[in-house]
GROMACS .gro file of C-alpha atoms in nm:
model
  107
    1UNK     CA    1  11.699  10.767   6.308
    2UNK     CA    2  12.049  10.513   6.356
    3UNK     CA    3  12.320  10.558   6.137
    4UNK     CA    4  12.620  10.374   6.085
    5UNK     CA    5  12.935  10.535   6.042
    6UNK     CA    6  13.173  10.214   6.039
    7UNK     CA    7  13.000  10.080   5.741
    8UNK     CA    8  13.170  10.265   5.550
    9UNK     CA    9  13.481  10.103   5.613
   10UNK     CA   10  13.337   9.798   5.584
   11UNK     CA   11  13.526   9.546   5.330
   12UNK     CA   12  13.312   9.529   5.019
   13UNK     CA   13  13.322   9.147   5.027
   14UNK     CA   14  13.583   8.832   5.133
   15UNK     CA   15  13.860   8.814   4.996
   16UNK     CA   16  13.780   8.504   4.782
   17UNK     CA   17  13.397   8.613   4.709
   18UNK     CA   18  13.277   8.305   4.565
   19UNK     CA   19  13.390   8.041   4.829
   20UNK     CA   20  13.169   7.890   5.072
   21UNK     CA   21  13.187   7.976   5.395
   22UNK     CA   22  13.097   7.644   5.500
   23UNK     CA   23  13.334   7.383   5.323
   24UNK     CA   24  13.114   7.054   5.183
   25UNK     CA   25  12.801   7.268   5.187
   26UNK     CA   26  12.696   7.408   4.842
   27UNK     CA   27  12.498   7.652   4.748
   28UNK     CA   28  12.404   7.721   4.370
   29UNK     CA   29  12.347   8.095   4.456
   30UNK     CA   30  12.716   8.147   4.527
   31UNK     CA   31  12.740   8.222   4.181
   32UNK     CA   32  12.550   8.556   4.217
   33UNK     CA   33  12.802   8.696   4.494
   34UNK     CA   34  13.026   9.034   4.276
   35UNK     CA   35  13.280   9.245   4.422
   36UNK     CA   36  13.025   9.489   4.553
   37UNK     CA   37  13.041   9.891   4.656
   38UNK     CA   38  12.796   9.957   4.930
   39UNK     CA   39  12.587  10.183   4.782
   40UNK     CA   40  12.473  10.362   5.137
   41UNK     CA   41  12.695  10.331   5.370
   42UNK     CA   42  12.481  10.538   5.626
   43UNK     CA   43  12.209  10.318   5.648
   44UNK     CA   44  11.911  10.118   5.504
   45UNK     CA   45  11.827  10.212   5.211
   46UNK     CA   46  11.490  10.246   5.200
   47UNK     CA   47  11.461  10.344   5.561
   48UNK     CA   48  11.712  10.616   5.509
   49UNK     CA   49  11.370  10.740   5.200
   50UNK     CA   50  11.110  10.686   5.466
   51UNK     CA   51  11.240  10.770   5.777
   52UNK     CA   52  11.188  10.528   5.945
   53UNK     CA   53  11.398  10.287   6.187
   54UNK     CA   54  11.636   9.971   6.143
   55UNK     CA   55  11.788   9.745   6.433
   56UNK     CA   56  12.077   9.562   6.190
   57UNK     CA   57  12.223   9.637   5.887
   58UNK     CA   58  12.264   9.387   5.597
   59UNK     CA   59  12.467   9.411   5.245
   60UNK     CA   60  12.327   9.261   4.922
   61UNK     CA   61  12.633   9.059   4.769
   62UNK     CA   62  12.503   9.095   4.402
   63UNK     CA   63  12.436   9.493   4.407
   64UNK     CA   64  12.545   9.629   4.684
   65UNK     CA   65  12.196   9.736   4.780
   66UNK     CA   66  12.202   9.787   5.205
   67UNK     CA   67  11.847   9.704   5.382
   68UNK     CA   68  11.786   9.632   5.726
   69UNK     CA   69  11.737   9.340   5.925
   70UNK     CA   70  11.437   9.041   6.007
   71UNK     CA   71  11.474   9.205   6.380
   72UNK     CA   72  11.359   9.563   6.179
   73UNK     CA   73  11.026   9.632   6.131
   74UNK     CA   74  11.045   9.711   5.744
   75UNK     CA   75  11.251   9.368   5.668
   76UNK     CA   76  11.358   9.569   5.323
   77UNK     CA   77  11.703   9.330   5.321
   78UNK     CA   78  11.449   9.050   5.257
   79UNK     CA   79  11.218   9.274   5.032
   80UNK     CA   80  11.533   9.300   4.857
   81UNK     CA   81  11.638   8.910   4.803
   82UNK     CA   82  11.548   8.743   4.490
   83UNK     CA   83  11.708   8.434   4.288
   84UNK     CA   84  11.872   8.703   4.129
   85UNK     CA   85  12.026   8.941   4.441
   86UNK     CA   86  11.986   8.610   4.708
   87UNK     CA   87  12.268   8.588   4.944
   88UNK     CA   88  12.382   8.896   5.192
   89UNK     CA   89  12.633   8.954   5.436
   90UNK     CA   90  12.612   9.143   5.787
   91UNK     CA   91  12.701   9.540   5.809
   92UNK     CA   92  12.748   9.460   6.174
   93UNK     CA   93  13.080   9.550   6.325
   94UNK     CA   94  13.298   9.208   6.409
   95UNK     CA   95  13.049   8.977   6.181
   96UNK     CA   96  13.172   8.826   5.870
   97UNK     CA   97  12.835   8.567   5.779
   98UNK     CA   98  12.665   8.530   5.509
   99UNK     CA   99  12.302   8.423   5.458
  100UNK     CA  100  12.095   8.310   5.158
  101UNK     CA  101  11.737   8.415   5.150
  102UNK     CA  102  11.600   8.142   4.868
  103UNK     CA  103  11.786   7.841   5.124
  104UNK     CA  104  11.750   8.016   5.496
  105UNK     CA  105  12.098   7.917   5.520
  106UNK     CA  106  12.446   8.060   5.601
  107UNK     CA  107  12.670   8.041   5.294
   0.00000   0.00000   0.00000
């Protein structure tokens, strides 16, 4: 099974949460995005439970929740997304997007 050491060194979110990363382009979901913990920094969450594999790692911006990837073949990042926990931001080393699941859309 991967595990990810450097996530937990990660930044728990920008350093003006709430802005759009893509000026004229709103998104109502913003709103959701909290100064988050991430609440296993070793891995997907639920892969971590079942054992099983993960290609990417991806941070819920409401609850900190970590789940894995499209590219993985449990998707549990987009298990995860709701109108309520909708927009994430990569775990991956270098990357500093963010998507929402509701709009398929970088934020």
């Amino acid at each position: 099974m991967e595990s990810s050491p450097w996530a937990r060194n990660v930044p728990h979110t920008r350093t003006n949460p709430g802005a759009n990363m893509f000026p004229g382009i709103h998104d109502p979901h913003i709103t959701r995005i909290r100064s988050v913990r991430v609440r296993t920094p070793q891995g997907c969450e639920e892969c971590l439970s079942l054992g099983t594999p993960w290609v990417h790692l991806r941070l819920c911006l409401t609850c900190g929740h970590v789940g894995c990837c499209d590219s993985s073949p449990m998707r549990h990042a987009r298990a995860h997304a709701t109108e309520l926990h909708p927009i994430v931001r990569s775990l991956e080393p270098g990357e500093d997007w963010r998507w929402c699941y509701p709009h398929e859309a970088f934020v």
